[in-house]
Short mmCIF file of C-alpha atoms in Angstrom, two decimals:
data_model
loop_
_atom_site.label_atom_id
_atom_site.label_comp_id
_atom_site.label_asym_id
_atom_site.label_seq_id
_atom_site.Cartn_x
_atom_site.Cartn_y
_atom_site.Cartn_z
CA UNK A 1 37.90 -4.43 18.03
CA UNK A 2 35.28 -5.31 20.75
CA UNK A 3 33.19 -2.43 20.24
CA UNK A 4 33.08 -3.34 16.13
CA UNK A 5 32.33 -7.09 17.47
CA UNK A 6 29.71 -5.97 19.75
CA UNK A 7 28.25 -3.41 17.27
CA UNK A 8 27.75 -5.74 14.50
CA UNK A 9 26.11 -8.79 16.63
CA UNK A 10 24.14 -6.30 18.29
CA UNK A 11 22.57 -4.77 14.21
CA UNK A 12 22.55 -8.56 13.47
CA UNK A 13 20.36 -9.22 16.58
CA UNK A 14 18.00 -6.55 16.00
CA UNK A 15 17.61 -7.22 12.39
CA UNK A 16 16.44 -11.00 13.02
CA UNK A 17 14.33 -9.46 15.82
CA UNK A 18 12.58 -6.76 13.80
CA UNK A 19 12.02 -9.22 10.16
CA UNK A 20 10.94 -12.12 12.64
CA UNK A 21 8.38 -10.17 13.60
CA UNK A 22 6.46 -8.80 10.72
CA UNK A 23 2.99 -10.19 9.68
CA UNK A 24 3.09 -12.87 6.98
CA UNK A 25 -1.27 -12.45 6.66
CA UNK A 26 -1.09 -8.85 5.80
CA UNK A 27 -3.05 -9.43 2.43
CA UNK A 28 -5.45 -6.64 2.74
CA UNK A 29 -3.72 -3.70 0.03
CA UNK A 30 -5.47 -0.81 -0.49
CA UNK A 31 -4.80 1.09 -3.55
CA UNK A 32 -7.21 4.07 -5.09
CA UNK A 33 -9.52 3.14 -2.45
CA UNK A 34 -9.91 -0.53 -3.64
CA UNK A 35 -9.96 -3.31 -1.16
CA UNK A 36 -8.32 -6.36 -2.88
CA UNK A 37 -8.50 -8.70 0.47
CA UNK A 38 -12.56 -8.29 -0.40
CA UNK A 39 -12.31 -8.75 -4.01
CA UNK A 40 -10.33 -11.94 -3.35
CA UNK A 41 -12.91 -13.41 -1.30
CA UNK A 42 -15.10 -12.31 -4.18
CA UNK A 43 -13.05 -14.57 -6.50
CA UNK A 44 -13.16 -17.66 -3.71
CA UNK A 45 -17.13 -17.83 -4.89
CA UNK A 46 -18.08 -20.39 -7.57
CA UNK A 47 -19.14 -18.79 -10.78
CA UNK A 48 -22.05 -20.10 -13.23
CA UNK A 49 -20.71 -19.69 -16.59
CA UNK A 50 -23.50 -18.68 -18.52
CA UNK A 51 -27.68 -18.49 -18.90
CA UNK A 52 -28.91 -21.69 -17.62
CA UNK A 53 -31.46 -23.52 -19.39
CA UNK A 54 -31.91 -26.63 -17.30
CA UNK A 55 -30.72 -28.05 -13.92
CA UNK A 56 -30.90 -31.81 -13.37
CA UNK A 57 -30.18 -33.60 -10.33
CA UNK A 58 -29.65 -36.99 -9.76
CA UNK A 59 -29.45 -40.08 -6.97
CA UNK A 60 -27.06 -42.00 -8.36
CA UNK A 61 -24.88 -41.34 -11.88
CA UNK A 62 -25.94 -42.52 -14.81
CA UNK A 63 -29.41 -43.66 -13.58
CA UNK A 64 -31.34 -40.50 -15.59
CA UNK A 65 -34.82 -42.28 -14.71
CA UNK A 66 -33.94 -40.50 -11.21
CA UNK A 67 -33.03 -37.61 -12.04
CA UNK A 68 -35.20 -34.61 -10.99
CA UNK A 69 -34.87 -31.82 -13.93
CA UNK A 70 -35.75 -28.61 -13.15
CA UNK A 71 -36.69 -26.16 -15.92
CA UNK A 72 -38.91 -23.54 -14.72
CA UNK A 73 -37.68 -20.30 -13.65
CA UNK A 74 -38.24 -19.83 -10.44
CA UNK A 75 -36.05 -22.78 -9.48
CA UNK A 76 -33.26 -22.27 -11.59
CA UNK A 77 -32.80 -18.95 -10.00
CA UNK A 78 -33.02 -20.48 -6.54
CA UNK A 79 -30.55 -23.36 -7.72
CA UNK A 80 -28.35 -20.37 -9.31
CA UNK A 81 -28.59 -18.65 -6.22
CA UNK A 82 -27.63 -21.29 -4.18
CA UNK A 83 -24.34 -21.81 -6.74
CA UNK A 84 -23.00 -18.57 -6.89
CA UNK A 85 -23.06 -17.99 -3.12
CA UNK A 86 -21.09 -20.89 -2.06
CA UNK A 87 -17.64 -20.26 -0.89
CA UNK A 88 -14.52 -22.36 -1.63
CA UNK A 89 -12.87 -23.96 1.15
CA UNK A 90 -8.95 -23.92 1.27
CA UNK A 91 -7.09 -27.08 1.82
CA UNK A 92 -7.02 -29.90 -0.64
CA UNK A 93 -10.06 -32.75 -0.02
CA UNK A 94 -10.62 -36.33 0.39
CA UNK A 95 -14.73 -36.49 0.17
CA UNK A 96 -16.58 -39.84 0.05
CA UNK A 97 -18.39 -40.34 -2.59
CA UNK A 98 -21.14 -38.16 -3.38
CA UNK A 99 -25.04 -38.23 -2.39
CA UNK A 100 -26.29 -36.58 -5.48
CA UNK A 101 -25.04 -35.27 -9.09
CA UNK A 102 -26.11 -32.23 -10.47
CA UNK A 103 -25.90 -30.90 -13.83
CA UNK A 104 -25.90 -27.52 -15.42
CA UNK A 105 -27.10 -27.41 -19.12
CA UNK A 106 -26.60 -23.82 -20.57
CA UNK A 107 -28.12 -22.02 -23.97
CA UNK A 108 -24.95 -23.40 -25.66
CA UNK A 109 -25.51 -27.03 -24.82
CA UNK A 110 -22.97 -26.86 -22.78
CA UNK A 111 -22.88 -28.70 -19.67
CA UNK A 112 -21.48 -28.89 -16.26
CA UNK A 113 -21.22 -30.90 -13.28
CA UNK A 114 -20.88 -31.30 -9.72
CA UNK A 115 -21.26 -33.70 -6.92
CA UNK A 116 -23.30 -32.69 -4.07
CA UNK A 117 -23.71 -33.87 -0.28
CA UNK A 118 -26.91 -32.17 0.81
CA UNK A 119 -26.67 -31.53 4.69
CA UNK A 120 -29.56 -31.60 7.13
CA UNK A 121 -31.62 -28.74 7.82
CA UNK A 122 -29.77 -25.93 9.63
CA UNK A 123 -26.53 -27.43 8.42
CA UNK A 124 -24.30 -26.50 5.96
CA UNK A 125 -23.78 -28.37 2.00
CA UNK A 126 -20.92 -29.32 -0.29
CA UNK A 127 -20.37 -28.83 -3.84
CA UNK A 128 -17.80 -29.80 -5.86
CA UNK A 129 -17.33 -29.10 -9.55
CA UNK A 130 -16.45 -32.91 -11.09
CA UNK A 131 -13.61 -31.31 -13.29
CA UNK A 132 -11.67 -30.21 -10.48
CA UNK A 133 -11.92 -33.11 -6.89
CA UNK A 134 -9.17 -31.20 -5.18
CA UNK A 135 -11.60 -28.27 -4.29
CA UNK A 136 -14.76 -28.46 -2.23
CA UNK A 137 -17.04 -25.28 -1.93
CA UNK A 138 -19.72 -24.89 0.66
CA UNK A 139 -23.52 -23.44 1.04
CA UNK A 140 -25.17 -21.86 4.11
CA UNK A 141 -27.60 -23.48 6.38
CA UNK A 142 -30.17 -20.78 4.77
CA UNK A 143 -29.39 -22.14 0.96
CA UNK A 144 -29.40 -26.06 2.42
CA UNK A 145 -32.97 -25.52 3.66
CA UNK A 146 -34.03 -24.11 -0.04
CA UNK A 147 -31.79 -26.95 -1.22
CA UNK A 148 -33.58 -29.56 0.81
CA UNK A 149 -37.27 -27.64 -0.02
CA UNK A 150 -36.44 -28.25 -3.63
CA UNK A 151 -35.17 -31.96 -3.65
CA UNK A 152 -37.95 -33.15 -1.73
#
């Protein structure tokens, strides 16, 4: 009866041991050669939602005297740029309130927003899309110097 006793604490013990010790951050699955822990990080980018006709930034909301627009193409691309490669930060945010607010018109007339803290040179930026305040998304030091070039 001891040795059953002993047998079954001792499968219990190493069963705790062995699932107490797997990896809970094993995300990276690789199936037909695709790497889904990449494409993932892919998805973490923010995505412009169409061809971009116009890019206006202002100071302050709802003061449009102060608002820079910015139709040429040259800077929308650089603007567009600077969009698609910043990268969503996890956690949920509590951001003061924003330096500047930048708008997106597309072809369609369709519009969309985000409030933006430009950083100093060498530093990095925040965007954050005004439908969704829970999620902040952030540009390099490289795209905050354009950004700063551009905003002058």
């Amino acid at each position: 009866m001891r040795r059953i006793i002993f047998l079954v604490l001792s499968l219990a013990f190493m069963s705790v041991f062995l699932l107490g010790c797997q990896s809970e951050d094993n995300t990276t699955i690789d199936v037909n050669n695709t790497n889904f822990e990449h494409q993932s990080k892919d998805n973490e980018k923010l995505k412009v939602d169409g061809e971009i006709t116009k890019i206006s930034i202002s100071k302050s909301k709802g003061n449009s005297g102060s608002a820079t627009i910015f139709e040429d193409d040259e800077s929308i691309e650089t603007l567009k740029s600077i969009i698609s490669n910043a990268v969503k930060e996890d956690g949920i945010v509590d951001m003061a309130n924003p330096e500047f607010y930048m708008n997106l018109i597309y072809d369609n007339e369709k519009e969309q927003g985000f409030h933006l803290w430009i950083g100093e040179k060498g530093e990095k930026s925040t965007l954050m899309k005004t439908d969704d305040t829970h999620t902040i998304f952030t540009v390099s030091e490289e795209m905050t110097d354009k950004l700063i070039d551009l905003t002058k």
